[in-house]
Amino acid sequence: MIAAHDLSPAELAALLHFHADAGVDWLLEDQPLDRFAEFAAARPARPMQGQETGAAARQPSQRPMERGGDTAQHSPQQQPKRQTPARGAPPAPAVQQNVAMPDEQAVAAARFAAESARSLAELKTALEGFSGCNLKNSARSTIFTEGDPSSAIMVIGPMPDADDDREGLPFAGKTGLLLDRMLSAIGLERGNIMLGNVVPWRPPGNRPPTQAEMDICRPFIERQIALAEPKHLLLLGNFTARFFFGGTGTIHTLRGQWRDVAAGHLVLPALASLHPQELLNAPASKSLAWQDLLAFQAKVTQG
């Protein structure tokens, strides 16, 4: 076992990032617990519950008396003190309150917060202050849309990955670099369009969001689209296509087809294509993505 003081700052930071990506919320109890004392106190009780009698059974129970008095008087008082921190640590109630929040109430709260925002800046503030989605409890960052609303183009992905969550930006890391090259191939740049995600918080372990979590996040992404007022949407990935188009089709059956998407008062043409991560996993699909990008470019050029 390597102690923390034996690690360099870079090694310690990498270790903390690893635990955060694995979904670890905290590493230490709020109050110190002496596990060795717990074990030592439990050992004398075992022979008394078994078959041993006489001096052999009485001898272990005399050791705690030598350290601090009568075991029968102190053990019942000490045991609750050791168990209480584990049951009622301060961070736990906040998490439990969010988990217990009814889904219908959370969706209504999300809809109210989203519709109350009159600008993207107000919506970002509302999203960062929203606590009705459990995904926020395990995520490091709230990923909001970024870019230039005047471009009339919005690219939407499914949810943040570990790189996005760490950087606090949509499409970071390797997938972001590949997306930059894909956009550049059709004359677009990251800074000149809008980038966002359906879900603003990274699910633990990159698991798919539940239906309830999607329902809670829907008002926010739809409000982002309504406030940005793009003219064309590029939807990346299987999850994103299903979210906006509905149904249970795969990205290979949904891609390359222009469909109308409603967001607030807007009805926009949207094209689905493969997510950069899918292209990294299956490079042979790049030709399909290229066909979609050319179709998107042609539609944008037409206005």
Coordinates of C-alpha atoms in Angstrom, one line a residue:
M1 CA 0.0 0.0 0.0
I2 CA 1.4 3.4 -1.0
A3 CA 0.8 6.3 1.3
A4 CA -0.4 9.6 -0.1
H5 CA 2.7 11.5 1.0
D6 CA 4.8 9.1 -1.1
L7 CA 3.1 10.2 -4.3
S8 CA 4.0 13.2 -6.5
P9 CA 1.4 15.9 -7.0
A10 CA 0.8 14.7 -10.6
E11 CA 0.4 11.0 -9.4
L12 CA -2.0 12.1 -6.6
A13 CA -4.1 14.2 -9.0
A14 CA -4.3 11.2 -11.4
L15 CA -5.4 8.9 -8.6
L16 CA -8.1 11.4 -7.5
H17 CA -9.3 11.7 -11.1
F18 CA -9.5 7.9 -11.3
H19 CA -11.7 7.7 -8.2
A20 CA -13.9 10.5 -9.4
D21 CA -14.4 8.9 -12.9
A22 CA -15.3 5.7 -11.1
G23 CA -18.1 7.4 -9.2
V24 CA -16.5 7.7 -5.8
D25 CA -18.1 10.6 -3.9
W26 CA -15.9 10.7 -0.8
L27 CA -13.1 8.7 0.6
L28 CA -13.2 9.4 4.4
E29 CA -15.9 9.4 7.0
D30 CA -16.8 12.8 8.5
Q31 CA -15.8 11.5 12.0
P32 CA -12.8 9.3 12.7
L33 CA -13.6 5.6 13.4
D34 CA -11.1 3.3 15.1
R35 CA -11.7 0.0 13.3
F36 CA -9.0 -1.7 15.3
A37 CA -10.8 -0.8 18.6
E38 CA -14.1 -2.1 17.1
F39 CA -12.5 -5.4 16.3
A40 CA -10.8 -5.7 19.7
A41 CA -14.1 -5.0 21.4
A42 CA -15.9 -7.6 19.4
R43 CA -13.4 -10.4 20.0
P44 CA -14.2 -10.8 23.8
A45 CA -17.9 -11.1 23.1
R46 CA -17.5 -14.1 20.7
P47 CA -16.5 -16.8 23.3
M48 CA -19.3 -15.6 25.6
Q49 CA -21.8 -16.3 22.8
G50 CA -20.3 -19.7 22.1
Q51 CA -19.6 -22.8 24.2
E52 CA -16.7 -21.6 26.4
T53 CA -17.4 -21.2 30.1
G54 CA -15.5 -20.6 33.2
A55 CA -12.1 -18.9 33.4
A56 CA -11.5 -19.2 29.6
A57 CA -14.7 -17.3 28.9
R58 CA -14.1 -14.7 31.6
Q59 CA -10.5 -13.9 30.8
P60 CA -10.9 -11.9 27.6
S61 CA -13.6 -9.8 29.2
Q62 CA -11.2 -8.5 31.8
R63 CA -8.9 -6.8 29.3
P64 CA -11.3 -3.9 28.5
M65 CA -11.7 -3.3 32.2
E66 CA -8.0 -2.8 32.6
R67 CA -8.1 -0.1 29.9
G68 CA -11.1 1.8 30.9
G69 CA -13.5 0.3 33.4
D70 CA -16.4 -2.1 33.3
T71 CA -17.2 -3.4 29.8
A72 CA -20.9 -3.9 30.6
Q73 CA -21.2 -0.2 31.4
H74 CA -19.2 1.2 28.5
S75 CA -19.9 -1.0 25.5
P76 CA -23.6 -0.2 25.1
Q77 CA -22.7 3.6 25.2
Q78 CA -19.8 3.3 22.8
Q79 CA -21.5 1.2 20.1
P80 CA -24.1 3.8 19.1
K81 CA -21.4 6.5 18.8
R82 CA -19.5 4.3 16.3
Q83 CA -22.6 3.5 14.2
T84 CA -24.1 7.0 14.1
P85 CA -21.6 8.7 11.8
A86 CA -21.8 5.8 9.3
R87 CA -25.6 6.1 9.2
G88 CA -26.0 9.8 9.3
A89 CA -23.0 11.5 7.7
P90 CA -23.8 15.1 6.7
P91 CA -23.5 14.7 2.9
A92 CA -26.0 11.7 3.0
P93 CA -29.2 13.6 3.7
A94 CA -28.8 16.0 0.8
V95 CA -28.3 13.0 -1.6
Q96 CA -31.2 11.1 -0.1
Q97 CA -33.5 14.2 -0.5
N98 CA -32.7 14.4 -4.2
V99 CA -33.2 10.7 -4.7
A100 CA -36.6 10.8 -2.9
M101 CA -37.9 13.7 -5.0
P102 CA -40.8 12.4 -7.1
D103 CA -40.0 12.3 -10.8
E104 CA -43.2 14.3 -11.7
Q105 CA -42.2 17.0 -9.3
A106 CA -38.6 17.1 -10.6
V107 CA -39.9 17.4 -14.2
A108 CA -42.2 20.2 -13.3
A109 CA -39.4 22.0 -11.4
A110 CA -37.1 21.7 -14.5
R111 CA -39.8 22.9 -16.8
F112 CA -40.5 25.9 -14.6
A113 CA -36.8 26.8 -14.3
A114 CA -36.2 26.4 -18.0
E115 CA -39.2 28.4 -19.1
S116 CA -38.4 31.2 -16.7
A117 CA -35.1 31.9 -18.3
R118 CA -35.2 34.7 -20.9
S119 CA -31.6 34.3 -22.2
L120 CA -29.0 31.7 -22.5
A121 CA -27.1 33.3 -19.6
E122 CA -30.2 33.1 -17.4
L123 CA -30.7 29.5 -18.4
K124 CA -27.2 28.5 -17.6
T125 CA -27.6 30.1 -14.1
A126 CA -30.9 28.2 -13.6
L127 CA -29.3 24.9 -14.7
E128 CA -26.3 25.3 -12.4
G129 CA -28.7 26.0 -9.5
F130 CA -31.1 23.1 -10.3
S131 CA -30.9 20.2 -7.9
G132 CA -33.8 18.0 -9.0
C133 CA -31.7 15.5 -11.1
N134 CA -29.6 12.9 -9.3
L135 CA -27.0 12.9 -12.0
K136 CA -25.8 16.2 -10.7
N137 CA -24.7 14.6 -7.4
S138 CA -22.0 12.4 -9.0
A139 CA -20.9 14.8 -11.8
R140 CA -18.0 17.2 -11.5
S141 CA -19.3 19.8 -13.9
T142 CA -22.6 21.1 -15.4
I143 CA -22.0 21.1 -19.2
F144 CA -23.9 24.0 -20.9
T145 CA -24.0 24.8 -24.5
E146 CA -21.3 27.0 -25.9
G147 CA -20.5 28.8 -29.1
D148 CA -22.0 31.5 -31.3
P149 CA -25.8 31.6 -31.5
S150 CA -25.7 33.8 -34.6
S151 CA -24.3 30.9 -36.6
A152 CA -27.8 29.4 -36.9
I153 CA -26.1 25.9 -36.5
M154 CA -26.3 23.7 -33.4
V155 CA -24.5 20.4 -32.9
I156 CA -25.9 18.3 -30.1
G157 CA -24.4 15.2 -28.5
P158 CA -25.8 12.7 -26.0
M159 CA -24.2 13.4 -22.6
P160 CA -20.8 14.4 -21.2
D161 CA -18.0 11.8 -21.0
A162 CA -15.1 11.8 -18.6
D163 CA -13.1 14.4 -20.6
D164 CA -16.1 16.7 -20.8
D165 CA -16.8 16.4 -17.1
R166 CA -13.2 17.1 -16.3
E167 CA -12.8 20.1 -18.6
G168 CA -16.3 21.5 -18.1
L169 CA -16.9 21.8 -21.9
P170 CA -18.9 19.8 -24.4
F171 CA -16.9 17.6 -26.8
A172 CA -13.5 17.7 -25.1
G173 CA -10.7 15.1 -25.4
K174 CA -10.3 12.8 -28.4
T175 CA -13.9 13.0 -29.4
G176 CA -13.7 16.8 -29.5
L177 CA -10.6 16.7 -31.6
L178 CA -12.2 14.4 -34.1
L179 CA -15.3 16.5 -34.2
D180 CA -13.2 19.6 -34.9
R181 CA -11.7 17.8 -38.0
M182 CA -15.2 16.7 -39.1
L183 CA -16.6 20.2 -38.9
S184 CA -13.5 21.7 -40.6
A185 CA -14.0 19.4 -43.5
I186 CA -17.3 21.1 -44.4
G187 CA -16.1 24.6 -43.6
L188 CA -17.2 24.9 -40.0
E189 CA -15.3 25.8 -36.8
R190 CA -16.1 25.0 -33.2
G191 CA -16.1 28.7 -32.1
N192 CA -18.5 29.7 -34.9
I193 CA -21.4 27.3 -34.1
M194 CA -23.3 26.1 -31.0
L195 CA -22.3 22.9 -29.2
G196 CA -24.3 21.1 -26.5
N197 CA -25.5 17.9 -25.0
V198 CA -28.9 16.5 -24.3
V199 CA -27.9 15.6 -20.7
P200 CA -25.8 18.3 -19.0
W201 CA -24.3 15.9 -16.3
R202 CA -22.1 12.8 -16.8
P203 CA -23.9 9.7 -15.6
P204 CA -21.8 7.5 -13.2
G205 CA -19.6 5.1 -15.3
N206 CA -21.0 6.6 -18.5
R207 CA -24.2 4.5 -18.1
P208 CA -27.2 5.5 -20.2
P209 CA -29.6 7.9 -18.5
T210 CA -32.9 6.5 -17.2
Q211 CA -36.2 7.6 -18.7
A212 CA -36.9 9.8 -15.7
E213 CA -33.5 11.5 -16.0
M214 CA -34.1 12.2 -19.7
D215 CA -37.6 13.7 -18.8
I216 CA -36.0 16.0 -16.3
C217 CA -33.3 17.1 -18.6
R218 CA -35.6 17.6 -21.6
P219 CA -36.9 21.1 -20.7
F220 CA -33.4 22.4 -20.4
I221 CA -32.1 21.3 -23.8
E222 CA -35.3 22.3 -25.6
R223 CA -35.0 25.7 -24.0
Q224 CA -31.4 26.0 -25.1
I225 CA -32.5 25.4 -28.7
A226 CA -35.4 27.8 -28.4
L227 CA -33.2 30.6 -27.0
A228 CA -30.3 30.0 -29.5
E229 CA -32.8 29.9 -32.4
P230 CA -30.6 27.8 -34.8
K231 CA -31.9 27.0 -38.3
H232 CA -30.3 23.6 -38.5
L233 CA -29.5 20.8 -36.0
L234 CA -26.9 18.1 -36.3
L235 CA -27.6 15.3 -33.9
L236 CA -24.7 13.0 -33.0
G237 CA -25.1 9.5 -31.7
N238 CA -27.8 6.9 -31.2
F239 CA -29.0 8.3 -27.9
T240 CA -29.4 11.8 -29.3
A241 CA -31.3 10.6 -32.4
R242 CA -33.7 8.6 -30.3
F243 CA -34.2 11.4 -27.9
F244 CA -35.4 13.9 -30.6
F245 CA -36.9 11.5 -33.2
G246 CA -38.4 9.0 -30.8
G247 CA -38.6 5.2 -31.5
T248 CA -36.1 2.5 -30.9
G249 CA -34.1 2.6 -34.1
T250 CA -30.4 2.5 -34.2
I251 CA -28.2 5.4 -35.5
H252 CA -27.6 3.4 -38.7
T253 CA -31.4 3.5 -39.5
L254 CA -31.9 7.0 -38.3
R255 CA -28.9 8.7 -39.8
G256 CA -28.8 10.7 -43.0
Q257 CA -32.5 11.6 -42.9
W258 CA -33.8 15.1 -42.4
R259 CA -36.6 15.3 -39.9
D260 CA -38.4 18.1 -38.1
V261 CA -37.7 18.6 -34.4
A262 CA -39.9 20.8 -32.1
A263 CA -38.4 22.9 -29.4
G264 CA -40.6 25.5 -27.8
H265 CA -42.0 27.8 -30.5
L266 CA -39.5 26.4 -33.1
V267 CA -39.8 23.6 -35.6
L268 CA -36.3 22.9 -37.0
P269 CA -34.8 20.5 -39.6
A270 CA -32.5 18.1 -38.0
L271 CA -30.0 15.5 -39.4
A272 CA -28.7 12.6 -37.3
S273 CA -25.2 11.2 -37.8
L274 CA -22.7 9.0 -36.0
H275 CA -21.0 10.3 -32.8
P276 CA -17.2 10.9 -33.0
Q277 CA -16.7 8.2 -30.3
E278 CA -18.5 5.7 -32.5
L279 CA -16.1 6.6 -35.3
L280 CA -13.1 6.1 -33.0
N281 CA -14.5 2.6 -32.1
A282 CA -15.4 1.7 -35.7
P283 CA -13.3 3.7 -38.2
A284 CA -14.9 1.9 -41.1
S285 CA -18.1 4.0 -40.4
K286 CA -16.3 7.2 -41.3
S287 CA -17.5 7.0 -44.8
L288 CA -21.1 7.1 -43.6
A289 CA -20.4 10.1 -41.4
W290 CA -18.8 11.9 -44.3
Q291 CA -22.0 11.4 -46.4
D292 CA -24.0 12.9 -43.6
L293 CA -21.7 15.8 -43.3
L294 CA -22.0 16.6 -47.0
A295 CA -25.8 16.4 -46.8
F296 CA -25.7 18.8 -43.8
Q297 CA -23.4 21.2 -45.7
A298 CA -25.7 21.2 -48.7
K299 CA -28.7 22.0 -46.5
V300 CA -27.0 24.8 -44.7
T301 CA -25.7 26.3 -47.9
Q302 CA -29.3 26.4 -49.3
G303 CA -30.4 28.3 -46.2

